[in-house]
Structure formats: structure tokens, C-alpha cells
Amino acid sequence: NGSVYNLPKYEFVFGTISYLARIRPSVKDIPSYWSTDLNLGFAYGIKRNFNKNWGIAALGGISFSKAKIDSLSTSPSIDKSIEKISLSPTLNILCNYKKFFIGIGAGFDWINLDDEESKKWVYNKKIFYAIGIGMNLFSSSTSDTPKATNSP
């Protein structure tokens, strides 16, 4: 005898997202760059459920991160290293198991150009690709609710 769950086929989800690693493609004469800078954001979108535990989501989000500005990321090159807070709009495709999500994303960083070093940062408003993880905080389902049976 199996358990029957009312499972929505699609639902809206909202949660936190963080990027484990980002790759920034080469810009001008600066080579591509891997980044693991601290970041945290929020994402919202739609999730397609395959069964009680598994699904896939398309999410748009916004995150805040720390951008390192140094001789390897500026043109012309600067002599010192500074850190700035960046605002990063993103698009993500994530697979989920229960409330945990993992997948890929793309976005770009905006930093405040309040000093000469920041103006030389070649990755400002340039695309990055990322590996992301997330946690579902809230979800709301549609009325399209097929029944999923979990048999022993």
C-alpha cells in the first residue's frame, strides 16, 4: 500500500542562493579568472516538480558579493589590492532535492566607480558563470496538481 501525495506540477519558489565558484571570461588582455569570493543573495522563480523530492527550477536573483580589485583584474594595472561590494543580478537553472538546490548560473557584477582603481576593474558589468547552491524558503503551488504515489 503506497502513500499518496498531492504534488503541484509547478510552483513559485523563493530562497537564498550563494555561488561556490565563478568563472569570469577573459576581457581585453586580462585572462579568464576563477573567483570564490564571499557572496549571498536571493532568488525567485518557477520550479517544475518531478516527484515528491526532485525538481528543476529557473530562477532570477540578486546577490551581494565581494569583488577583489588588483593588478590581475585591472587595465591599466594598479599597484595595490582593494575589495569592493558588488551588486549582481543573476539567472539560474538549479536542480533540487527537497529544499536544497544546486546548479549553474550567469550574471554580472556592478561596483561603485567611486575611485580610480574601481574604474580600471575590467570585469565591471561583464558576464560571469557560476556554480550555485541554494535553499528554498517559501513556495506556492499552482492548481495543476497531479498525484504522486510513493510505493514501498
Short mmCIF file of N, CA and C in Angstrom, two decimals, residues 22-27 31-33 88-91 105-110 121-130:
data_model
loop_
_atom_site.label_atom_id
_atom_site.label_comp_id
_atom_site.label_asym_id
_atom_site.label_seq_id
_atom_site.Cartn_x
_atom_site.Cartn_y
_atom_site.Cartn_z
N ARG A 22 32.93 31.17 -9.33
CA ARG A 22 32.56 31.92 -10.54
C ARG A 22 33.74 31.88 -11.50
N ILE A 23 33.43 31.82 -12.77
CA ILE A 23 34.47 31.99 -13.79
C ILE A 23 34.12 33.25 -14.57
N ARG A 24 35.10 34.09 -14.68
CA ARG A 24 34.96 35.32 -15.45
C ARG A 24 35.75 35.14 -16.74
N PRO A 25 35.07 35.19 -17.90
CA PRO A 25 35.80 35.05 -19.18
C PRO A 25 36.82 36.17 -19.36
N SER A 26 37.78 35.93 -20.23
CA SER A 26 38.83 36.93 -20.47
C SER A 26 38.24 38.21 -21.05
N VAL A 27 38.81 39.32 -20.62
CA VAL A 27 38.39 40.65 -21.07
C VAL A 27 39.66 41.42 -21.43
N PRO A 31 43.36 37.57 -18.67
CA PRO A 31 42.87 36.20 -18.88
C PRO A 31 41.64 35.89 -18.02
N SER A 32 40.97 34.77 -18.33
CA SER A 32 39.82 34.36 -17.53
C SER A 32 40.26 34.14 -16.08
N TYR A 33 39.30 34.20 -15.18
CA TYR A 33 39.63 34.26 -13.75
C TYR A 33 38.59 33.49 -12.96
N SER A 88 24.92 41.97 -7.91
CA SER A 88 24.98 41.03 -9.03
C SER A 88 23.60 40.48 -9.39
N PRO A 89 22.97 40.97 -10.48
CA PRO A 89 21.76 40.33 -10.98
C PRO A 89 22.15 39.00 -11.65
N THR A 90 21.32 37.95 -11.47
CA THR A 90 21.67 36.62 -11.98
C THR A 90 20.46 35.90 -12.57
N LEU A 91 20.74 34.93 -13.43
CA LEU A 91 19.78 33.96 -13.93
C LEU A 91 20.36 32.58 -13.62
N GLY A 105 24.59 29.16 -12.96
CA GLY A 105 24.01 30.48 -13.12
C GLY A 105 24.92 31.37 -13.95
N ALA A 106 24.38 32.51 -14.32
CA ALA A 106 25.14 33.53 -15.02
C ALA A 106 24.66 34.88 -14.53
N GLY A 107 25.55 35.83 -14.51
CA GLY A 107 25.19 37.16 -14.05
C GLY A 107 26.31 38.13 -14.35
N PHE A 108 26.19 39.31 -13.77
CA PHE A 108 27.27 40.29 -13.90
C PHE A 108 27.31 41.14 -12.64
N ASP A 109 28.48 41.69 -12.37
CA ASP A 109 28.71 42.50 -11.17
C ASP A 109 28.70 43.97 -11.51
N TRP A 110 28.06 44.73 -10.66
CA TRP A 110 28.11 46.19 -10.72
C TRP A 110 28.83 46.67 -9.47
N TRP A 121 38.70 48.34 -13.13
CA TRP A 121 38.32 46.93 -12.98
C TRP A 121 37.65 46.46 -14.26
N VAL A 122 38.25 45.51 -14.97
CA VAL A 122 37.77 45.10 -16.29
C VAL A 122 36.51 44.24 -16.24
N TYR A 123 36.17 43.68 -15.10
CA TYR A 123 35.01 42.78 -15.01
C TYR A 123 33.71 43.50 -14.63
N ASN A 124 33.75 44.82 -14.44
CA ASN A 124 32.53 45.55 -14.10
C ASN A 124 31.52 45.43 -15.24
N LYS A 125 30.31 44.99 -14.92
CA LYS A 125 29.21 44.82 -15.88
C LYS A 125 29.52 43.80 -16.97
N LYS A 126 30.45 42.88 -16.70
CA LYS A 126 30.78 41.80 -17.64
C LYS A 126 30.23 40.49 -17.08
N ILE A 127 29.84 39.59 -17.97
CA ILE A 127 29.20 38.35 -17.56
C ILE A 127 30.16 37.43 -16.80
N PHE A 128 29.60 36.69 -15.85
CA PHE A 128 30.32 35.59 -15.20
C PHE A 128 29.42 34.37 -15.23
N TYR A 129 30.01 33.20 -15.09
CA TYR A 129 29.29 31.93 -14.99
C TYR A 129 29.61 31.35 -13.63
N ALA A 130 28.64 30.64 -13.03
CA ALA A 130 28.84 30.22 -11.65
C ALA A 130 28.21 28.87 -11.36
#
